[in-house]
mmCIF file of C-alpha atoms and ligand atoms in Angstrom:
data_model
loop_
_atom_site.group_PDB
_atom_site.id
_atom_site.type_symbol
_atom_site.label_atom_id
_atom_site.label_comp_id
_atom_site.label_asym_id
_atom_site.label_seq_id
_atom_site.Cartn_x
_atom_site.Cartn_y
_atom_site.Cartn_z
ATOM 1 C CA MET A 907 -14.202 17.546 -2.731
ATOM 2 C CA GLU A 908 -10.898 19.336 -0.443
ATOM 3 C CA THR A 909 -7.475 19.565 -2.071
ATOM 4 C CA PHE A 910 -5.592 21.573 -0.374
ATOM 5 C CA ASN A 911 -4.454 18.781 2.341
ATOM 6 C CA GLN A 912 -3.423 15.952 0.135
ATOM 7 C CA ASN A 913 0.205 16.773 0.853
ATOM 8 C CA ILE A 914 1.026 16.781 4.336
ATOM 9 C CA PHE A 915 3.908 14.656 3.996
ATOM 10 C CA PRO A 916 6.814 15.738 1.663
ATOM 11 C CA LYS A 917 6.615 12.462 -1.709
ATOM 12 C CA GLY A 918 9.794 10.549 -0.713
ATOM 13 C CA GLU A 919 11.020 8.089 -2.567
ATOM 14 C CA LYS A 920 10.583 6.042 -5.888
ATOM 15 C CA ALA A 921 8.917 2.348 -5.063
ATOM 16 C CA PRO A 922 11.885 -0.396 -6.955
ATOM 17 C CA SER A 923 9.860 -1.039 -9.936
ATOM 18 C CA GLU A 924 11.270 -4.798 -8.864
ATOM 19 C CA TYR A 925 7.922 -4.593 -6.116
ATOM 20 C CA PHE A 926 5.679 -1.732 -7.966
ATOM 21 C CA SER A 927 3.958 -2.683 -12.183
ATOM 22 C CA GLY A 928 1.115 -0.194 -13.790
ATOM 23 C CA GLY A 929 2.994 2.939 -13.072
ATOM 24 C CA THR A 930 5.306 4.847 -9.898
ATOM 25 C CA ALA A 931 4.786 4.841 -6.094
ATOM 26 C CA TRP A 932 6.757 7.160 -3.914
ATOM 27 C CA VAL A 933 7.614 6.563 -0.806
ATOM 28 C CA LYS A 934 7.798 8.100 2.579
ATOM 29 C CA ILE A 935 8.682 6.601 5.873
ATOM 30 C CA LEU A 936 7.141 9.039 8.287
ATOM 31 C CA LYS A 937 9.401 5.913 11.397
ATOM 32 C CA PRO A 938 11.767 4.719 10.282
ATOM 33 C CA ASN A 939 11.927 0.726 11.846
ATOM 34 C CA GLU A 940 15.719 1.720 14.256
ATOM 35 C CA ASP A 941 14.058 0.269 17.732
ATOM 36 C CA GLU A 942 12.379 -1.067 20.320
ATOM 37 C CA LEU A 943 8.536 -0.473 18.812
ATOM 38 C CA HIS A 944 9.125 -3.245 16.100
ATOM 39 C CA CYS A 945 7.185 -0.558 13.524
ATOM 40 C CA GLN A 946 7.830 1.552 10.704
ATOM 41 C CA ILE A 947 5.820 3.546 8.986
ATOM 42 C CA GLY A 948 5.323 5.214 5.821
ATOM 43 C CA ASN A 949 3.296 7.193 3.568
ATOM 44 C CA VAL A 950 3.192 6.735 -0.080
ATOM 45 C CA ILE A 951 1.397 7.499 -3.372
ATOM 46 C CA PHE A 952 0.468 5.556 -5.524
ATOM 47 C CA GLU A 953 0.314 6.820 -8.870
ATOM 48 C CA PRO A 954 -3.525 6.147 -10.512
ATOM 49 C CA LYS A 955 -2.934 1.928 -12.050
ATOM 50 C CA CYS A 956 -0.435 1.506 -9.763
ATOM 51 C CA ARG A 957 -0.338 -1.297 -7.491
ATOM 52 C CA ASN A 958 1.950 -2.870 -5.854
ATOM 53 C CA ASN A 959 2.621 -6.587 -5.778
ATOM 54 C CA TRP A 960 1.067 -9.811 -4.271
ATOM 55 C CA HIS A 961 2.683 -10.078 -0.849
ATOM 56 C CA THR A 962 2.345 -10.978 2.819
ATOM 57 C CA HIS A 963 3.730 -9.196 5.846
ATOM 58 C CA ASP A 964 5.256 -11.519 8.864
ATOM 59 C CA GLY A 965 3.837 -8.702 11.539
ATOM 60 C CA GLY A 966 0.942 -7.589 10.076
ATOM 61 C CA GLN A 967 0.121 -3.756 8.050
ATOM 62 C CA ILE A 968 -2.903 -1.506 8.565
ATOM 63 C CA LEU A 969 -2.876 1.484 6.099
ATOM 64 C CA ILE A 970 -4.744 3.983 6.653
ATOM 65 C CA VAL A 971 -6.505 5.360 3.387
ATOM 66 C CA THR A 972 -6.029 9.396 3.208
ATOM 67 C CA SER A 973 -6.571 10.651 -0.517
ATOM 68 C CA GLY A 974 -7.717 9.273 -3.509
ATOM 69 C CA THR A 975 -9.769 6.039 -4.896
ATOM 70 C CA GLY A 976 -7.710 2.559 -4.469
ATOM 71 C CA PHE A 977 -8.140 -1.172 -3.735
ATOM 72 C CA TYR A 978 -7.108 -3.406 -1.456
ATOM 73 C CA GLN A 979 -7.747 -7.462 -2.337
ATOM 74 C CA GLU A 980 -6.901 -10.803 -0.539
ATOM 75 C CA LYS A 981 -6.001 -13.273 -2.485
ATOM 76 C CA GLY A 982 -9.467 -15.156 -3.092
ATOM 77 C CA LYS A 983 -11.520 -12.946 -2.496
ATOM 78 C CA PRO A 984 -13.243 -9.913 -4.602
ATOM 79 C CA ALA A 985 -10.887 -6.668 -4.474
ATOM 80 C CA GLN A 986 -12.596 -3.114 -2.221
ATOM 81 C CA VAL A 987 -12.545 -0.158 -3.050
ATOM 82 C CA LEU A 988 -10.107 1.907 -0.656
ATOM 83 C CA LYS A 989 -11.181 6.007 -0.156
ATOM 84 C CA GLU A 990 -10.142 8.967 2.458
ATOM 85 C CA GLY A 991 -10.488 7.416 6.154
ATOM 86 C CA ASP A 992 -11.041 4.247 5.066
ATOM 87 C CA VAL A 993 -8.396 1.516 7.751
ATOM 88 C CA VAL A 994 -7.312 -2.044 6.313
ATOM 89 C CA ASN A 995 -6.753 -4.265 8.527
ATOM 90 C CA ILE A 996 -4.628 -7.250 7.775
ATOM 91 C CA LEU A 997 -3.181 -10.388 9.604
ATOM 92 C CA PRO A 998 -0.103 -11.862 9.271
ATOM 93 C CA ASN A 999 0.410 -13.946 6.223
ATOM 94 C CA VAL A 1000 -2.721 -12.840 4.182
ATOM 95 C CA ILE A 1001 -1.391 -13.033 0.480
ATOM 96 C CA HIS A 1002 -2.695 -9.406 -0.746
ATOM 97 C CA TRP A 1003 -2.149 -6.154 -2.876
ATOM 98 C CA HIS A 1004 -2.480 -1.837 -2.716
ATOM 99 C CA GLY A 1005 -2.249 -0.094 -4.675
ATOM 100 C CA ALA A 1006 -4.784 3.111 -6.914
ATOM 101 C CA GLY A 1007 -7.192 3.255 -9.004
ATOM 102 C CA PRO A 1008 -7.386 2.856 -12.409
ATOM 103 C CA GLU A 1009 -7.941 7.005 -12.856
ATOM 104 C CA SER A 1010 -6.861 8.088 -9.157
ATOM 105 C CA GLU A 1011 -4.048 8.672 -7.293
ATOM 106 C CA PHE A 1012 -4.327 7.186 -4.399
ATOM 107 C CA THR A 1013 -2.303 7.693 -1.404
ATOM 108 C CA HIS A 1014 -2.339 5.680 2.480
ATOM 109 C CA ILE A 1015 -0.340 5.520 6.169
ATOM 110 C CA ALA A 1016 1.482 2.345 6.122
ATOM 111 C CA ILE A 1017 1.480 0.955 9.410
ATOM 112 C CA ASN A 1018 4.473 -2.580 9.940
ATOM 113 C CA PRO A 1019 3.710 -3.283 13.843
ATOM 114 C CA ASN A 1020 5.631 -6.829 14.969
ATOM 115 C CA THR A 1021 8.642 -6.597 12.519
ATOM 116 C CA GLN A 1022 10.804 -7.985 14.915
ATOM 117 C CA ASN A 1023 8.548 -11.061 12.470
ATOM 118 C CA GLY A 1024 10.107 -9.467 9.731
ATOM 119 C CA VAL A 1025 8.682 -6.870 7.258
ATOM 120 C CA VAL A 1026 7.378 -8.103 3.948
ATOM 121 C CA ASN A 1027 7.734 -10.789 1.397
ATOM 122 C CA TRP A 1028 7.550 -9.879 -1.773
ATOM 123 C CA LEU A 1029 4.945 -12.159 -5.012
ATOM 124 C CA GLU A 1030 4.112 -11.734 -8.283
ATOM 125 C CA PRO A 1031 2.995 -9.012 -9.046
ATOM 126 C CA VAL A 1032 -0.106 -8.431 -9.777
ATOM 127 C CA THR A 1033 -1.607 -8.709 -14.062
ATOM 128 C CA ASP A 1034 -3.482 -6.556 -15.952
ATOM 129 C CA GLU A 1035 -6.188 -9.084 -16.590
ATOM 130 C CA GLU A 1036 -5.812 -9.599 -12.548
ATOM 131 C CA TYR A 1037 -5.989 -5.606 -12.460
ATOM 132 C CA ASN A 1038 -8.453 -4.314 -15.194
ATOM 133 C CA ASN A 1039 -11.391 -7.402 -14.483
ATOM 134 C CA LEU A 1040 -11.700 -5.785 -10.739
HETATM 135 MN MN1 MN B 229 0.530 -4.719 2.375
#
């Protein structure tokens, strides 16, 4: 596996710890939500075991995995393993989380369209019991 092209964007800022657990995540905004495109794009790096809380997006979300191994899970469904090159299409108001696997850093680009409807609604953390029983 090539490793020299993993970090093509700056690491960015620490993600707010109240919405992430198990480790630290870093967010670099690539395209601010500032104009009539109504779209925000960010690069997110998760340390191993780090995942975001359960949440929804009013306008939906598209994830493009660029490195590492991670998970995506919708409420009531099995978690999916994600690897670089995977694309996840998340429809509006679907409760879900995403994050790193237990032994791998994980990076994705997050595209948030339709931001005129809202961006994210945070819910409860993914517990260690939920995460460790995937
Ligand atoms: Mn999401």
